[in-house]
GROMACS .gro file of C-alpha atoms in nm:
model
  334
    1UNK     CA    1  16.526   9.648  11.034
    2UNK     CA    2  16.564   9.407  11.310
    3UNK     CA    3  16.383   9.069  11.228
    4UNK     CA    4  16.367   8.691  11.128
    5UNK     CA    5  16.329   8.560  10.761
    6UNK     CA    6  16.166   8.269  10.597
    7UNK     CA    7  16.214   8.167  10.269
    8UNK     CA    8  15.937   8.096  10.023
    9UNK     CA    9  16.023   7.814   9.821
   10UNK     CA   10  15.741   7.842   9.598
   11UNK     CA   11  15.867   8.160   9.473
   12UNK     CA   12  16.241   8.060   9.371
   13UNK     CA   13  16.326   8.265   9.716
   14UNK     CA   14  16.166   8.595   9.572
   15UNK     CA   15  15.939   8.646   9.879
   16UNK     CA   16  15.993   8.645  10.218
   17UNK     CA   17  15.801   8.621  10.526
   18UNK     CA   18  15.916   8.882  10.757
   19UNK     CA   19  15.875   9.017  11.106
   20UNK     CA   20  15.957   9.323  11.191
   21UNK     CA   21  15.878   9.681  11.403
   22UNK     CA   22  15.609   9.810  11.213
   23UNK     CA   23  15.713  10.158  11.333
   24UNK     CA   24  16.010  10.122  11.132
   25UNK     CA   25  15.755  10.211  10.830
   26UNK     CA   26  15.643  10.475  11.016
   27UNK     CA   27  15.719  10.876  10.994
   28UNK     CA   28  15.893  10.965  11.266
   29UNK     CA   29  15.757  11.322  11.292
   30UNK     CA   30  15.384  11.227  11.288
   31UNK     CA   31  15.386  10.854  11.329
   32UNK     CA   32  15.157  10.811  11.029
   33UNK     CA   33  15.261  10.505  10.799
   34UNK     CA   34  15.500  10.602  10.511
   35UNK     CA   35  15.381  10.616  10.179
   36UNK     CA   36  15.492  10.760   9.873
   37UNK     CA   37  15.660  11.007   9.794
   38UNK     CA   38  15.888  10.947  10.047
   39UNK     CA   39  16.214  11.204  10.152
   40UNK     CA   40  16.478  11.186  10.313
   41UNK     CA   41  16.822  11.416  10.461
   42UNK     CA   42  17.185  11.427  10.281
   43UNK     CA   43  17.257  11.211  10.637
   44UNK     CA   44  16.949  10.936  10.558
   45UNK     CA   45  16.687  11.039  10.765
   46UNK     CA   46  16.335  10.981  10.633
   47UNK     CA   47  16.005  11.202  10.667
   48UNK     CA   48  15.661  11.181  10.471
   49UNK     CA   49  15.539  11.422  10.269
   50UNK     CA   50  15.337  11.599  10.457
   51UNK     CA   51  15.572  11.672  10.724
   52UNK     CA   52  15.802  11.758  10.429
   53UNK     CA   53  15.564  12.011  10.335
   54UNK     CA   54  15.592  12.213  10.708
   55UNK     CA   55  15.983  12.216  10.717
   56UNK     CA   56  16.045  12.484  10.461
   57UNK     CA   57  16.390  12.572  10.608
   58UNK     CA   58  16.570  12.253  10.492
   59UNK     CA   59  16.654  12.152  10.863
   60UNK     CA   60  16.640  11.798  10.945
   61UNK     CA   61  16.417  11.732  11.239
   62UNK     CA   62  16.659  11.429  11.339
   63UNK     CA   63  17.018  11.555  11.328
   64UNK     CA   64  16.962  11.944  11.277
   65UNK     CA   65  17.169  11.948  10.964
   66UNK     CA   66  17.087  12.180  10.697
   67UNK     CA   67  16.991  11.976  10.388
   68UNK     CA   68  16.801  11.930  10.071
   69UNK     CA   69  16.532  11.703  10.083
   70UNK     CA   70  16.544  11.402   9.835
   71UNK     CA   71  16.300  11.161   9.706
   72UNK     CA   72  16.414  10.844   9.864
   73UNK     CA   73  16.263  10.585   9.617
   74UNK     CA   74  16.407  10.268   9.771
   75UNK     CA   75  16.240  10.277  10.116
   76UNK     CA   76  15.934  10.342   9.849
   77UNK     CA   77  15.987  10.059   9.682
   78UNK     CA   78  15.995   9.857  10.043
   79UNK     CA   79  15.693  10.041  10.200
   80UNK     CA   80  15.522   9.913   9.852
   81UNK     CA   81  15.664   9.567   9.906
   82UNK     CA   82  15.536   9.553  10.296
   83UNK     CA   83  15.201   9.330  10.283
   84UNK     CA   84  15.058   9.289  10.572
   85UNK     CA   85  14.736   9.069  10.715
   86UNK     CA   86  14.336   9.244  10.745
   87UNK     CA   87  14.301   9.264  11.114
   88UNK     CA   88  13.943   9.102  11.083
   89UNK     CA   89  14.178   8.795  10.933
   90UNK     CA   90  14.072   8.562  11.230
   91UNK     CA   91  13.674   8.673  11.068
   92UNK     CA   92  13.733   8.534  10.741
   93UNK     CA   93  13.890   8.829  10.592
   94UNK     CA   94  14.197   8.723  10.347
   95UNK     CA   95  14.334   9.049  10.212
   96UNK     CA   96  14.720   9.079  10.258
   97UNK     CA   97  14.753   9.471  10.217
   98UNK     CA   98  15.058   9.708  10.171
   99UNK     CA   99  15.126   9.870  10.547
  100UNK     CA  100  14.967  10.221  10.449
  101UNK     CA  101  14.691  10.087  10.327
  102UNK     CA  102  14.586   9.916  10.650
  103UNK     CA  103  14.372  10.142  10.778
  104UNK     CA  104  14.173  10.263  10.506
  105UNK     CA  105  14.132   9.890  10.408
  106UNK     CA  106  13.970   9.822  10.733
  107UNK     CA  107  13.733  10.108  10.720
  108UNK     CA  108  13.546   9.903  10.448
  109UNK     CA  109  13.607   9.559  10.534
  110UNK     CA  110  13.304   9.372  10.594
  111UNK     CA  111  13.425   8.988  10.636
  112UNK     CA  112  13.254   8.684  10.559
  113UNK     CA  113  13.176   8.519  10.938
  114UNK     CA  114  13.008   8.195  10.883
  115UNK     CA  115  12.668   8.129  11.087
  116UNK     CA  116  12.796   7.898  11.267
  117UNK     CA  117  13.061   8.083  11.432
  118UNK     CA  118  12.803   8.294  11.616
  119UNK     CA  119  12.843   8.644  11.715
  120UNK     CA  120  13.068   8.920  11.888
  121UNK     CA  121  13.123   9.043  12.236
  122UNK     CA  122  13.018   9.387  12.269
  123UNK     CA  123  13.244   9.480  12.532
  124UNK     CA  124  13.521   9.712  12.400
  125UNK     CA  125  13.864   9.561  12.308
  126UNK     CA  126  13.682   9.198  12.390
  127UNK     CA  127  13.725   8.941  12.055
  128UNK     CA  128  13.548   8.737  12.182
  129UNK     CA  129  13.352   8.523  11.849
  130UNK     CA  130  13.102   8.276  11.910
  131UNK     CA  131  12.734   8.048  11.933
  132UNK     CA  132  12.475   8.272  12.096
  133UNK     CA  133  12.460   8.076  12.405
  134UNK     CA  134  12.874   8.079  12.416
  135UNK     CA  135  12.845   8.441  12.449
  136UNK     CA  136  12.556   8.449  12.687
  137UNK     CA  137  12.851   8.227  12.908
  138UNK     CA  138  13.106   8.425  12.808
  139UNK     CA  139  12.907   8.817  12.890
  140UNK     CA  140  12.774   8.647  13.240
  141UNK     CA  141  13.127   8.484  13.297
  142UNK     CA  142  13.391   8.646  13.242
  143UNK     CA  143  13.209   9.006  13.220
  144UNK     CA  144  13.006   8.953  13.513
  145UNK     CA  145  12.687   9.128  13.286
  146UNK     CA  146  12.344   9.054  13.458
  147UNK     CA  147  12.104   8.808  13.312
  148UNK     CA  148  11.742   8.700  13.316
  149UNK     CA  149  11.540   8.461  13.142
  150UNK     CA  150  11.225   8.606  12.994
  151UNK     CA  151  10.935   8.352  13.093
  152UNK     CA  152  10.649   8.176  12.906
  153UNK     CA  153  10.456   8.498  12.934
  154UNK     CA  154  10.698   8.737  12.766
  155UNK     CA  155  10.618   8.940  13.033
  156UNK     CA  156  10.910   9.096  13.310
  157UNK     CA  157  11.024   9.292  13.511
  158UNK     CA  158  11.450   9.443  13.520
  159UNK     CA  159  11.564   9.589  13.769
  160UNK     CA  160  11.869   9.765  13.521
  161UNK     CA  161  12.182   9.923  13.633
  162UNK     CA  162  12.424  10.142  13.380
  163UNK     CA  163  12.540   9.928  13.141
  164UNK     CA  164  12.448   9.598  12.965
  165UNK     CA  165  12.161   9.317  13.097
  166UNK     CA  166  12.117   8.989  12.905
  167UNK     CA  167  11.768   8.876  12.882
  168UNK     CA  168  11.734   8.479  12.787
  169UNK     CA  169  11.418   8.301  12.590
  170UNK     CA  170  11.522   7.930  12.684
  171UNK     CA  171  11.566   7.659  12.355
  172UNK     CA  172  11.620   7.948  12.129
  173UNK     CA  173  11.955   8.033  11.886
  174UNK     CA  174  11.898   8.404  12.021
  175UNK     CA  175  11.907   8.633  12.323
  176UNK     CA  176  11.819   9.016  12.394
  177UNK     CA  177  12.004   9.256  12.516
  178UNK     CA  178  12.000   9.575  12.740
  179UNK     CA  179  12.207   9.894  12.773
  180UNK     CA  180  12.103  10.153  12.985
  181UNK     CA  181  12.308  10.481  12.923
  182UNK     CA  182  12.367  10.834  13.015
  183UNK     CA  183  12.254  11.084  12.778
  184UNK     CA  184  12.282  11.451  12.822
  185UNK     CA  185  11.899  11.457  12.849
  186UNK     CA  186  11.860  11.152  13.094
  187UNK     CA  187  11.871  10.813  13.121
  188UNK     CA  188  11.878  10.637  12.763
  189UNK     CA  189  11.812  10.231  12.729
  190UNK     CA  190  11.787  10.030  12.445
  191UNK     CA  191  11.749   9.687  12.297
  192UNK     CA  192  11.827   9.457  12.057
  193UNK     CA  193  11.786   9.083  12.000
  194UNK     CA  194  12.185   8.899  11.915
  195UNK     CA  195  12.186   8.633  11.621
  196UNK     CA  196  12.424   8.524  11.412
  197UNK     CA  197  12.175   8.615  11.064
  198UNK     CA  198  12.057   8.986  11.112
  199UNK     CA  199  11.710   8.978  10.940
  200UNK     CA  200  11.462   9.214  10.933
  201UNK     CA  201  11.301   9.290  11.283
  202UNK     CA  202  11.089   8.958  11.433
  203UNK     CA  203  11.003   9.115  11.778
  204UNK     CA  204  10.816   9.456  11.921
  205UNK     CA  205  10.891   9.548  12.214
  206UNK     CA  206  10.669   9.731  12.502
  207UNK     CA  207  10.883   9.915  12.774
  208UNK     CA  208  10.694  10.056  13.114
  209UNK     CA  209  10.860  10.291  13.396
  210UNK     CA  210  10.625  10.381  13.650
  211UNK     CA  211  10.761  10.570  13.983
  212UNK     CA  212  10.527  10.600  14.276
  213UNK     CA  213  10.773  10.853  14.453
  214UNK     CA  214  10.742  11.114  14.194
  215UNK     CA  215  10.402  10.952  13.981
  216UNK     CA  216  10.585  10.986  13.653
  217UNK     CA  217  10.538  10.733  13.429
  218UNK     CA  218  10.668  10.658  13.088
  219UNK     CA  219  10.617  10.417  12.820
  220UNK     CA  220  10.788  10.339  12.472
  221UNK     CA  221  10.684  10.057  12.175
  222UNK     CA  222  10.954   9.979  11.928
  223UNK     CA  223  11.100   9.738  11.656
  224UNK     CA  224  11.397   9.536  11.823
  225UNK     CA  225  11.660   9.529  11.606
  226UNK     CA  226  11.846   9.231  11.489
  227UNK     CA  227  12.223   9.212  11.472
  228UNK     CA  228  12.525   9.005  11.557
  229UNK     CA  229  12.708   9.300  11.732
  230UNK     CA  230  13.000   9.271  11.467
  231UNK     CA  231  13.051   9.659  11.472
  232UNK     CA  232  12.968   9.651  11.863
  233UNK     CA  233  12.634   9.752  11.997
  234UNK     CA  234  12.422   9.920  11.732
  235UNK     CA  235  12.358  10.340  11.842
  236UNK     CA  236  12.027  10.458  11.874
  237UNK     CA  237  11.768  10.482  12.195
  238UNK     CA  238  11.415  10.277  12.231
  239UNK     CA  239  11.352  10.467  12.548
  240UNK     CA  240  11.479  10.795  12.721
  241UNK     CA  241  11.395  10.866  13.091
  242UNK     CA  242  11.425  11.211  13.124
  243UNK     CA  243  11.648  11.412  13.357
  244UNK     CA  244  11.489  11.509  13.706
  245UNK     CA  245  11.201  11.227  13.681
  246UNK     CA  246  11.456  10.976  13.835
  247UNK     CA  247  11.467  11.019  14.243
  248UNK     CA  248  11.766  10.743  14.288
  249UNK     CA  249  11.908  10.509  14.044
  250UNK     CA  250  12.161  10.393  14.242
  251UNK     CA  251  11.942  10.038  14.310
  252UNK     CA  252  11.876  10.078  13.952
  253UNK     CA  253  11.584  10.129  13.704
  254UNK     CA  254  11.254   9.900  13.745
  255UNK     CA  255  11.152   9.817  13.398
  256UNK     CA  256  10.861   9.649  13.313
  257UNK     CA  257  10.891   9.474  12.943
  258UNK     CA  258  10.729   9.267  12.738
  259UNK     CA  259  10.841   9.118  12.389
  260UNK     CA  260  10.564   9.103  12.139
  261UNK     CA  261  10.637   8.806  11.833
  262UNK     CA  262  10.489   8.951  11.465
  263UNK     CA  263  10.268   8.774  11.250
  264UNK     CA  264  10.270   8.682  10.860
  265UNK     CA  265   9.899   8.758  10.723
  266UNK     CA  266   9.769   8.481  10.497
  267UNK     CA  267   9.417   8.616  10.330
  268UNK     CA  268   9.091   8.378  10.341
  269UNK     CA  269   8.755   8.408  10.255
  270UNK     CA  270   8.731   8.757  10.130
  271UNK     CA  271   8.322   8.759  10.043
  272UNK     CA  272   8.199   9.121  10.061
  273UNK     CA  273   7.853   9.205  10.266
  274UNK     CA  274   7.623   9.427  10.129
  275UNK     CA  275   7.733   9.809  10.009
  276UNK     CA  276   8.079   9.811  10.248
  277UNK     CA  277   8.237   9.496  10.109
  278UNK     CA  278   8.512   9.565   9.908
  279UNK     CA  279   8.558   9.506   9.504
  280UNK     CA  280   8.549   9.139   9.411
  281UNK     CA  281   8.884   8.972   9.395
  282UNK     CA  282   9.050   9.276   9.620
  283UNK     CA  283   9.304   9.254   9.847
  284UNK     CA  284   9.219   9.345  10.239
  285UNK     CA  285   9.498   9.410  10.418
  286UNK     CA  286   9.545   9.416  10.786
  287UNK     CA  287   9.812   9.478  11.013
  288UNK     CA  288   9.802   9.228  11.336
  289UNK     CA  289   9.979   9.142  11.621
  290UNK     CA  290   9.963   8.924  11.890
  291UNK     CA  291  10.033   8.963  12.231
  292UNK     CA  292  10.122   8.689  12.494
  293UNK     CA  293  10.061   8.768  12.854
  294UNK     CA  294   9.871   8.629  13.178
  295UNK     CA  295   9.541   8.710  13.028
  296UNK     CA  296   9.643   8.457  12.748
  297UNK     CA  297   9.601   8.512  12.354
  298UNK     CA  298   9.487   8.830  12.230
  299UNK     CA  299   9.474   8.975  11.913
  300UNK     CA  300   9.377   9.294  11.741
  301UNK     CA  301   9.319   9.361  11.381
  302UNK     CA  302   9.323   9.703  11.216
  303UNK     CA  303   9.250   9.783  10.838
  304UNK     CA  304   9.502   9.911  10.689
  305UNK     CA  305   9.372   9.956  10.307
  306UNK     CA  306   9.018   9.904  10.106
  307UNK     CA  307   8.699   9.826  10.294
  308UNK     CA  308   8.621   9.570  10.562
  309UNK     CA  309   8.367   9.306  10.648
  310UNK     CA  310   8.676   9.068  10.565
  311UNK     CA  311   8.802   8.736  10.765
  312UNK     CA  312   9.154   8.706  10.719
  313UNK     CA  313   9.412   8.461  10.904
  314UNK     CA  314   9.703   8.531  11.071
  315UNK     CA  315   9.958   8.269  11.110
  316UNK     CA  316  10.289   8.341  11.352
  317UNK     CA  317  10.659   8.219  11.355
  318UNK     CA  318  10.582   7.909  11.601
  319UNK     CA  319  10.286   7.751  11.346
  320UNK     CA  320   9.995   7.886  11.561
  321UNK     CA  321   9.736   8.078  11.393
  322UNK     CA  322   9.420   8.265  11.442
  323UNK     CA  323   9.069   8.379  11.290
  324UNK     CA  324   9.029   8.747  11.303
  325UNK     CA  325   8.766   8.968  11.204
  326UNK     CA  326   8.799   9.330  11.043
  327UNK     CA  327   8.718   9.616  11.273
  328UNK     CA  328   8.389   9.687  11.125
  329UNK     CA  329   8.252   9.312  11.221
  330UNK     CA  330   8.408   9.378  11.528
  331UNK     CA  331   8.296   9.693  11.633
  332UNK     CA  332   8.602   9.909  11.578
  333UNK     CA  333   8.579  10.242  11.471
  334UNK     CA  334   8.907  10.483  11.403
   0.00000   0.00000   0.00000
C-alpha cells in the first residue's frame, strides 16, 4: 500500500486521510472490489469469495502452491475501514462509502443539484454542469452540435443530421433539443425541452416529413418532455421514419416543426340554454390549445365531459387569454 498520510487532528490521530491504488482492494482474479469474507494462501495471497468458491483444488492462482484457504480478517477489517467519496460528490452528493459499496451506492444516488447550477451535458463522458444558456455555449462550442433559434412563429424548419440539434427560444431559462437516431426499423428522432426544474410537460410538439422524391409523408404530435439531462438524454422516440422511405440522408432530414404552448382553463359564465345546457352549478370541461403560426391566434375547443352551450376562458403561461365557445355554439360535431 503505496501512499501519503494526513493526520486528523480532530480525531486524536484515529483517522487518516489516505491515497492509495484502489486496485489494491481489488480481487486479483476477477477485479471485483473485496468484501467480506475475504481468503487468503499459507504464502498471503488474497482472493474473494467467489473466486474462492471455483478453486476447489487448494491451488493458489498467484504462486501455484498447494494451500488451505484462510479467512483473512485483517484486510477485512481494512476493506471495512476504506471510505471513499460518491462520484456525483461535485453534484451535491456527501456520502463517504466503504470501497465495495461504491457501486451499488451510485446505482441509487439521486443528488441534490441546486437550480441554479443548471443542467448536464448529454454528451457521453462530458461533466459538463451548468445555466441553460452555458450549455447551449458549451454543446455549440466545444461539441460543435448544430443550433437554431425557433422564431416568433414557433414555426421551422431542420435540416437534422445523426445526432443532437439545439433549437433556441430567445429570453427564455430553456432550450429544446434534437436527436436523430438509428433504429433497427429506421430513422428515430426525438425531443425534449432542457431546464434545470423538470415539471410536468409545458409544450406539444407537431413534427412534419414530407419527401417529394418518393411522396411519403409522415407526421407525429407529442408531449415534450422536460428534464435536466442528469441521467443523459431521456430514451424513448416522438417520431420514427421508417426504413426504405428515406432516398438520401446524407444532406440530412428536412423537418418541419412547430412547438405548441398549453393552456390552464379558468371556467366563466356557465348559464345553460334550453334542454342541452348542462345541470346548474356543473362543471364543463374543455381541453384547449393554442397554436401560434403565420395565420396568427387560433384556438380550438373540444368538450371533454357534461353538455355544452358553455363559454369558458382559457388563460396561457405568457398572461394572454381567450374567449372560447363549446363545440355545439360553434358548430362542432364529433
Amino acid at each position: 500500500m503505496d501512499g501519503k498520510a494526513q493526520r486528523d487532528g480532530a480525531n486524536n490521530g484515529k483517522r487518516l486521510t489516505v491515497t492509495m491504488e484502489l486496485d489494491t482492494l481489488d480481487c486479483p482474479i476477477c477485479f471485483e472490489p473485496l468484501k467480506p469474507p475475504i481468503f487468503q494462501c499459507s504464502v498471503g495471497h488474497f482472493l474473494c469469495s467467489s473466486c474462492r468458491s471455483k478453486y476447489l483444488d487448494n491451488k493458489c492462482h498467484i504462486c501455484s502452491a498447494r494451500t488451505t484457504f484462510t479467512r483473512c480478517f485483517g484486510m477485512e477489517h481494512v476493506v471495512q475501514s476504506v471510505k471513499v467519496p460518491c462520484t456525483n460528490a461535485m453534484y451535491g452528493c456527501t456520502k463517504y462509502v466503504t470501497y465495495y459499496q461504491k457501486v451499488e451506492h451510485e446505482k441509487a444516488c439521486a443528488p441534490w443539484v441546486c437550480a441554479a447550477w443548471g443542467c448536464f451535458c448529454p454528451v457521453p463522458s462530458c461533466t459538463f454542469l451548468g445555466p441553460t444558456d452555458s450549455l447551449v455555449d458549451h454543446l455549440t462550442t466545444d461539441h460543435e452540435i448544430p443550433s437554431t433559434t425557433l422564431p416568433d412563429s414557433d414555426t421551422v424548419s431542420l435540416r437534422l443530421q445523426l445526432g443532437l440539434h439545439v433549437l433556441e427560444r430567445n429570453r427564455t431559462d430553456y432550450f429544446f433539443l434534437l436527436k436523430l437516431s438509428l433504429v433497427a426499423t429506421g430513422h428515430a428522432i426525438s425531443i425534449i425541452c432542457v431546464q434545470p426544474s423538470t415539471t410536468e410537460p409545458k409544450f406539444t410538439c407537431n413534427m412534419n416529413y414530407d419527401c417529394s422524391a418518393t411522396g411519403f409523408c409522415e407526421s407525429s404530435s407529442c408531449h415534450i418532455r422536460s428534464s435536466s439531462l442528469y441521467d443523459g438524454f431521456p430514451e424513448g422516440f416522438d417520431l420514427i421514419l421508417p426504413n426504405g422511405k428515406i432516398p438520401d440522408d446524407r444532406n440530412g432530414i428536412l423537418l418541419r416543426i412547430t412547438i405548441h404552448q398549453a393552456l390552464s382553463v379558468s371556467r366563466a359564465n356557465l348559464q345553460g340554454n334550453g334542454p342541452t345546457s348542462a345541470p346548474q352549478g356543473k362543471v364543463i370541461a374543455f381541453a384547449l390549445q393554442r397554436t401560434w403560426s403565420t395565420m396568427g391566434t387560433l384556438a380550438v375547443a373540444k368538450t371533454v365531459a357534461g353538455s355544452a352551450d358553455e363559454v369558458c376562458t382559457a388563460t396561457g403561461d405568457d398572461g394572454a387569454s381567450a374567449t372560447l365557445m363549446s363545440p355545439s355554439r360553434q358548430g362542432f360535431t364529433e
